[in-house]
Amino acid sequence: MIMVATENISIQKTKVSRISEVDFNNIPFGKIYTDHMFLADYKNGEWQNLRIIPYGYMPISPATPALHYGQSIFEGLKAIKTDKDEILIFRPQDNWKRLNISAHRMCMPHLPEEIFMEGLKTLISLDSNWIPQAEGSSLYIRPFMYSADEYIGIRPSENFTFQIILCPVGAYYSTPVKVKVESHYTRAVAGGTGFAKAGGNYGGAIYPAKLAQDKGYHQLIWTDGVEHKYIEESGTMNVMFVMNNKLITPALSDSILAGITRDSVLKLAQHLGIETEERKISVQELREGLEKGTVTEAFGAGPAATIAHIELIGFDDRDFVLPPVAERKIANQIYQSLDAIKRGSSQDVFNWLVKW
Ligand code: COI
């Protein structure tokens, strides 16, 4: 096991902080980056050169397979700062585990937990002034890994970079979302990379999502790649429905991302006495439930989106509007309980927080 201590991470601080340029009461998602970033290189079979340097553009070989073949993976998680200046990160070890599941599928090296956790903590401590404290805001953490070979052919790469960047963020979706059930395009298929947080899964989804956005929807609900008969996930989050007072979500498969927020919502719902089901949900069942009014709530769950209420679900020939957000007892209860745990204002019953 590699032991990493903070002193093994070299730190080069920025000469001039950009923090005074930021309006912390009005933060767009994903456009503002903190002063520093963490990097580690994988060379000659080992991780080395752990370092924090000023955030900025990086030299990269034009021949790197990350650019040509999409050999890149990423994670997303959030940290907050309490009124007592304590820093809380939500379930980072689970992101570390999933990063390695993605790495395995994409033929990339295992990243030791110590590098992930120490890199994260050292970087966040250094840029802790950037953690926004306004309501609804947080520090979004983006760990990622990519091939750093200089080679045009297809083969397992030998060199990789692992990196972490940080963004103070507000809400990803500022209003409840309108989604369309996709009946033609496919995000992921059995045996593919849908369960991995691999860059290409998201790149390939932009065009179909754009077609839906041109018609006034925010996002798609992806369906299975064989018959488009079963609900899978939304591009930026897992999807959940309240049907007949039960919280129901598609069971995981190799074409659905095993969301950490999804898992947290399910565990919390069970803890709150809400009945949950993970199973196949057919498009037909969803549509009939919307027609009869037995689907009373729908929401997306993801680190960026948190709990994003779905206000409208569209099919090729018809849109269904769901009941108002104020009436959504289950989603609102789960959102409040989850948020209270993340912010340290209620007991961390599942031991999800890493704090210092
Ligand atoms: C996240 O929720 O962290 C994601 O990775 C979704 C998206 C921003 C790609």
XYZ file of C-alpha atoms and ligand atoms in Angstrom:
365
model
C 0.000 0.000 0.000
C 1.276 3.470 -0.861
C 1.236 5.833 2.103
C 0.719 9.427 1.125
C 1.110 12.217 3.609
C 0.489 15.854 2.973
C 4.236 16.466 3.047
C 4.606 14.209 -0.008
C 2.544 16.643 -2.048
C 4.616 19.526 -3.364
C 2.753 22.821 -3.283
C 3.376 25.761 -5.559
C 1.057 28.577 -4.558
C -0.406 31.124 -6.913
C 1.181 34.586 -6.749
C -2.119 36.391 -7.100
C -5.449 34.935 -5.981
C -8.447 35.483 -8.284
C -10.957 35.215 -5.438
C -11.763 38.931 -5.278
C -13.155 38.712 -8.849
C -15.908 36.305 -7.769
C -19.439 37.351 -6.817
C -20.234 34.595 -4.311
C -23.912 35.570 -4.231
C -24.295 34.839 -7.906
C -22.279 31.777 -8.914
C -23.002 30.019 -12.209
C -22.402 26.250 -12.282
C -19.057 25.082 -13.645
C -17.547 28.344 -14.841
C -15.419 29.527 -11.927
C -12.351 27.630 -10.734
C -10.382 28.039 -7.525
C -6.745 29.163 -7.402
C -5.102 25.712 -7.390
C -5.335 22.198 -8.802
C -3.918 18.815 -7.780
C -2.041 16.500 -10.166
C -0.346 13.110 -10.003
C 1.409 11.282 -12.842
C 1.395 7.559 -13.523
C 4.697 6.568 -15.140
C 6.772 3.380 -15.196
C 4.014 1.515 -13.362
C 3.636 3.877 -10.389
C 1.941 7.061 -9.272
C 4.429 9.859 -8.684
C 5.005 13.611 -8.668
C 2.057 14.482 -6.451
C 1.692 18.231 -6.690
C -0.535 21.240 -6.284
C 0.052 24.076 -8.707
C -1.858 27.216 -9.685
C -5.022 26.424 -11.655
C -4.397 27.047 -15.336
C -3.938 25.645 -18.813
C -1.708 22.572 -19.099
C 0.632 21.374 -21.815
C -0.734 18.149 -23.305
C 0.531 16.049 -26.213
C -1.648 16.464 -29.321
C -1.283 12.675 -29.731
C -2.701 11.728 -26.348
C -5.351 8.951 -26.562
C -7.533 10.956 -24.166
C -8.130 13.454 -26.979
C -8.472 10.915 -29.797
C -10.198 7.937 -28.226
C -11.815 9.393 -25.123
C -9.668 7.488 -22.645
C -10.749 9.698 -19.773
C -12.907 9.260 -16.683
C -14.181 11.629 -14.020
C -16.065 11.993 -10.756
C -18.235 14.680 -9.193
C -18.796 15.419 -5.502
C -19.352 18.364 -3.215
C -17.936 19.978 -0.063
C -19.434 22.638 2.149
C -18.139 24.813 4.986
C -20.220 25.109 8.164
C -20.760 28.290 10.207
C -17.997 26.986 12.483
C -15.603 26.807 9.517
C -15.608 23.018 9.491
C -15.196 21.488 6.019
C -17.504 18.578 5.170
C -17.169 16.358 2.093
C -19.989 14.003 1.188
C -19.045 10.326 0.652
C -15.643 10.882 -1.032
C -14.530 7.277 -0.526
C -17.456 6.173 -2.667
C -16.253 8.438 -5.466
C -12.786 6.982 -5.092
C -14.211 3.451 -5.388
C -16.259 4.343 -8.449
C -13.305 6.108 -10.083
C -11.461 2.820 -9.873
C -14.430 0.878 -11.291
C -14.386 3.288 -14.256
C -10.575 3.031 -14.479
C -10.736 -0.751 -14.686
C -13.291 -0.678 -17.522
C -11.314 1.950 -19.433
C -8.005 0.082 -19.055
C -6.500 2.677 -16.735
C -4.472 2.152 -13.554
C -5.888 1.802 -10.048
C -5.557 5.003 -8.043
C -4.690 4.413 -4.359
C -7.193 5.801 -1.842
C -4.463 7.802 -0.098
C -3.655 9.782 -3.229
C -7.323 10.544 -3.854
C -8.088 11.508 -0.258
C -4.897 13.410 0.563
C -4.987 15.213 -2.776
C -8.583 16.201 -2.098
C -8.048 17.345 1.477
C -4.814 19.226 0.817
C -6.272 21.025 -2.192
C -9.553 21.912 -0.456
C -7.719 23.123 2.664
C -5.522 25.361 0.523
C -8.515 26.835 -1.360
C -10.957 26.716 1.561
C -11.766 30.436 1.241
C -13.435 29.547 -2.049
C -16.098 27.350 -0.438
C -19.262 29.419 -0.823
C -21.559 29.693 2.172
C -24.674 31.238 0.582
C -27.740 29.007 0.694
C -27.848 26.411 -2.055
C -24.187 26.833 -2.961
C -21.240 24.512 -2.378
C -17.797 23.574 -3.649
C -18.046 21.152 -6.577
C -15.062 18.816 -6.763
C -14.075 17.328 -10.108
C -11.468 14.524 -9.912
C -10.512 13.080 -13.312
C -7.983 10.781 -14.944
C -6.833 10.570 -18.549
C -4.271 8.862 -20.716
C -1.136 10.962 -21.070
C 0.656 8.815 -23.656
C 2.035 10.261 -26.853
C 0.906 7.563 -29.242
C -1.508 7.574 -32.161
C -2.224 3.800 -32.231
C -4.778 1.921 -30.163
C -3.229 0.018 -27.265
C -3.371 0.145 -23.466
C -1.714 3.427 -22.455
C 1.303 3.516 -20.157
C 1.138 7.064 -18.829
C -1.783 8.746 -17.093
C -2.554 11.911 -15.186
C -4.933 12.130 -12.241
C -6.148 15.579 -11.447
C -8.571 17.467 -9.189
C -10.081 20.865 -9.880
C -12.570 22.766 -7.735
C -15.492 25.059 -8.604
C -17.635 27.103 -6.252
C -21.147 26.462 -7.580
C -24.775 27.411 -7.249
C -27.606 25.189 -8.463
C -27.031 23.097 -11.626
C -30.719 23.376 -12.519
C -32.170 26.590 -11.181
C -35.785 25.549 -11.824
C -37.642 22.218 -11.876
C -36.723 20.386 -15.069
C -38.616 19.291 -18.145
C -37.420 15.955 -19.489
C -38.191 13.954 -22.607
C -38.230 10.168 -22.764
C -35.802 9.296 -25.583
C -37.173 6.811 -28.091
C -34.479 6.767 -30.786
C -30.958 7.601 -29.581
C -29.046 5.455 -27.085
C -26.704 6.498 -24.268
C -25.380 3.079 -23.301
C -25.825 -0.596 -24.104
C -25.305 -3.869 -22.251
C -21.600 -4.685 -22.253
C -20.665 -1.048 -22.946
C -19.341 1.669 -20.662
C -22.613 3.133 -19.324
C -21.866 2.153 -15.702
C -18.485 3.911 -15.861
C -18.157 7.654 -15.498
C -16.315 7.788 -18.799
C -16.097 11.039 -20.761
C -17.450 9.525 -23.984
C -20.765 8.538 -22.370
C -21.457 12.222 -21.854
C -19.980 13.479 -25.144
C -22.215 11.127 -27.133
C -25.288 12.318 -25.246
C -24.927 15.994 -26.101
C -26.454 15.847 -29.579
C -29.684 13.975 -28.656
C -30.044 16.207 -25.565
C -29.603 19.283 -27.770
C -32.444 18.086 -30.045
C -34.676 17.873 -26.966
C -33.418 21.237 -25.664
C -34.355 22.824 -28.986
C -37.926 21.690 -28.253
C -37.925 23.266 -24.776
C -36.861 20.309 -22.603
C -33.834 20.509 -20.285
C -32.726 16.894 -20.474
C -33.574 13.424 -21.676
C -34.621 10.338 -19.842
C -32.592 7.638 -21.554
C -34.159 4.289 -22.309
C -32.538 0.895 -22.947
C -30.482 0.644 -26.113
C -32.217 -2.456 -27.484
C -35.939 -1.665 -27.586
C -36.225 1.779 -25.929
C -38.781 0.125 -23.709
C -37.281 0.584 -20.248
C -36.273 3.726 -18.357
C -32.543 3.985 -17.551
C -31.256 7.372 -16.301
C -31.101 11.003 -17.228
C -27.839 12.293 -18.701
C -26.751 14.230 -15.632
C -28.505 12.261 -12.905
C -30.353 9.054 -11.979
C -34.147 9.228 -12.109
C -36.675 8.395 -9.412
C -40.466 8.347 -9.380
C -43.084 8.232 -6.672
C -45.748 5.795 -7.866
C -48.574 4.789 -5.543
C -46.590 6.339 -2.678
C -43.538 4.140 -3.301
C -40.176 5.531 -4.339
C -39.195 3.622 -7.469
C -36.008 3.799 -9.516
C -34.547 1.633 -12.294
C -32.432 -1.232 -10.939
C -28.724 -0.804 -11.705
C -27.295 -2.507 -14.759
C -24.130 -2.117 -16.819
C -25.779 0.689 -18.790
C -26.728 2.801 -15.748
C -24.340 4.820 -13.591
C -24.379 3.671 -9.955
C -25.035 7.155 -8.596
C -23.845 7.938 -5.078
C -26.714 10.400 -4.641
C -29.070 7.671 -5.917
C -27.753 5.290 -3.270
C -27.980 7.992 -0.574
C -31.602 8.770 -1.492
C -32.574 5.095 -1.319
C -30.849 4.543 2.037
C -32.317 7.710 3.490
C -35.815 6.928 2.199
C -35.693 3.503 3.867
C -34.446 5.133 7.065
C -37.391 7.577 6.909
C -39.841 4.694 6.507
C -40.550 5.314 2.821
C -41.049 2.168 0.783
C -38.517 1.857 -2.069
C -38.208 -0.377 -5.111
C -35.294 -0.850 -7.513
C -36.601 -2.612 -10.581
C -37.230 -2.317 -14.285
C -39.635 0.494 -15.114
C -41.146 0.319 -18.557
C -41.910 3.428 -20.575
C -45.467 2.139 -20.819
C -45.802 1.806 -17.045
C -44.509 5.345 -16.552
C -46.883 6.714 -19.174
C -49.892 4.890 -17.763
C -48.991 6.118 -14.270
C -48.862 9.696 -15.545
C -52.183 9.249 -17.361
C -53.920 7.819 -14.288
C -52.238 10.226 -11.858
C -50.529 7.473 -9.847
C -47.102 8.970 -10.635
C -47.192 11.922 -8.282
C -43.534 12.904 -8.074
C -40.426 12.578 -10.211
C -36.921 13.819 -9.647
C -33.327 13.409 -10.694
C -30.539 12.623 -8.237
C -26.873 13.467 -8.771
C -24.057 15.435 -7.149
C -24.342 18.374 -9.512
C -28.137 18.307 -9.766
C -28.660 17.231 -6.094
C -32.424 16.526 -6.029
C -33.809 18.096 -9.201
C -37.604 18.073 -9.300
C -39.020 17.038 -12.676
C -41.964 19.240 -13.566
C -42.837 17.732 -16.936
C -42.217 14.419 -18.693
C -42.544 14.417 -22.483
C -43.107 11.520 -24.864
C -42.948 11.772 -28.658
C -46.640 12.680 -28.887
C -47.579 14.120 -25.510
C -46.282 15.967 -22.446
C -47.445 15.298 -18.898
C -47.177 17.950 -16.187
C -46.587 16.622 -12.680
C -48.147 18.012 -9.479
C -46.572 21.218 -8.072
C -43.303 20.916 -6.147
C -44.932 22.161 -2.924
C -47.144 19.027 -2.923
C -44.258 16.587 -3.288
C -43.996 15.171 0.197
C -41.490 12.398 -0.448
C -38.979 14.278 -2.615
C -39.105 17.325 -0.350
C -38.622 15.249 2.788
C -35.681 13.407 1.256
C -34.132 16.615 -0.071
C -34.332 18.286 3.348
C -32.948 15.277 5.218
C -30.105 14.799 2.747
C -29.223 18.476 2.722
C -29.230 18.598 6.530
C -26.780 15.672 6.669
C -24.540 17.207 3.982
C -24.489 20.526 5.823
C -23.794 18.920 9.178
C -27.030 20.215 10.716
C -28.455 16.768 11.445
C -26.902 13.551 12.634
C -24.747 11.782 10.054
C -26.479 8.448 10.713
C -24.764 6.655 7.841
C -21.294 8.044 8.524
C -21.176 9.667 5.099
C -19.196 12.783 5.908
C -15.468 13.302 5.948
C -14.780 16.404 8.007
C -11.924 18.416 9.376
C -22.274 15.207 -11.487
O -23.431 15.285 -11.090
O -21.319 15.373 -10.728
C -21.990 14.898 -12.867
O -20.937 14.423 -13.105
C -23.012 15.220 -13.866
C -22.617 16.180 -14.903
C -22.263 17.534 -14.479
C -21.827 15.590 -15.991
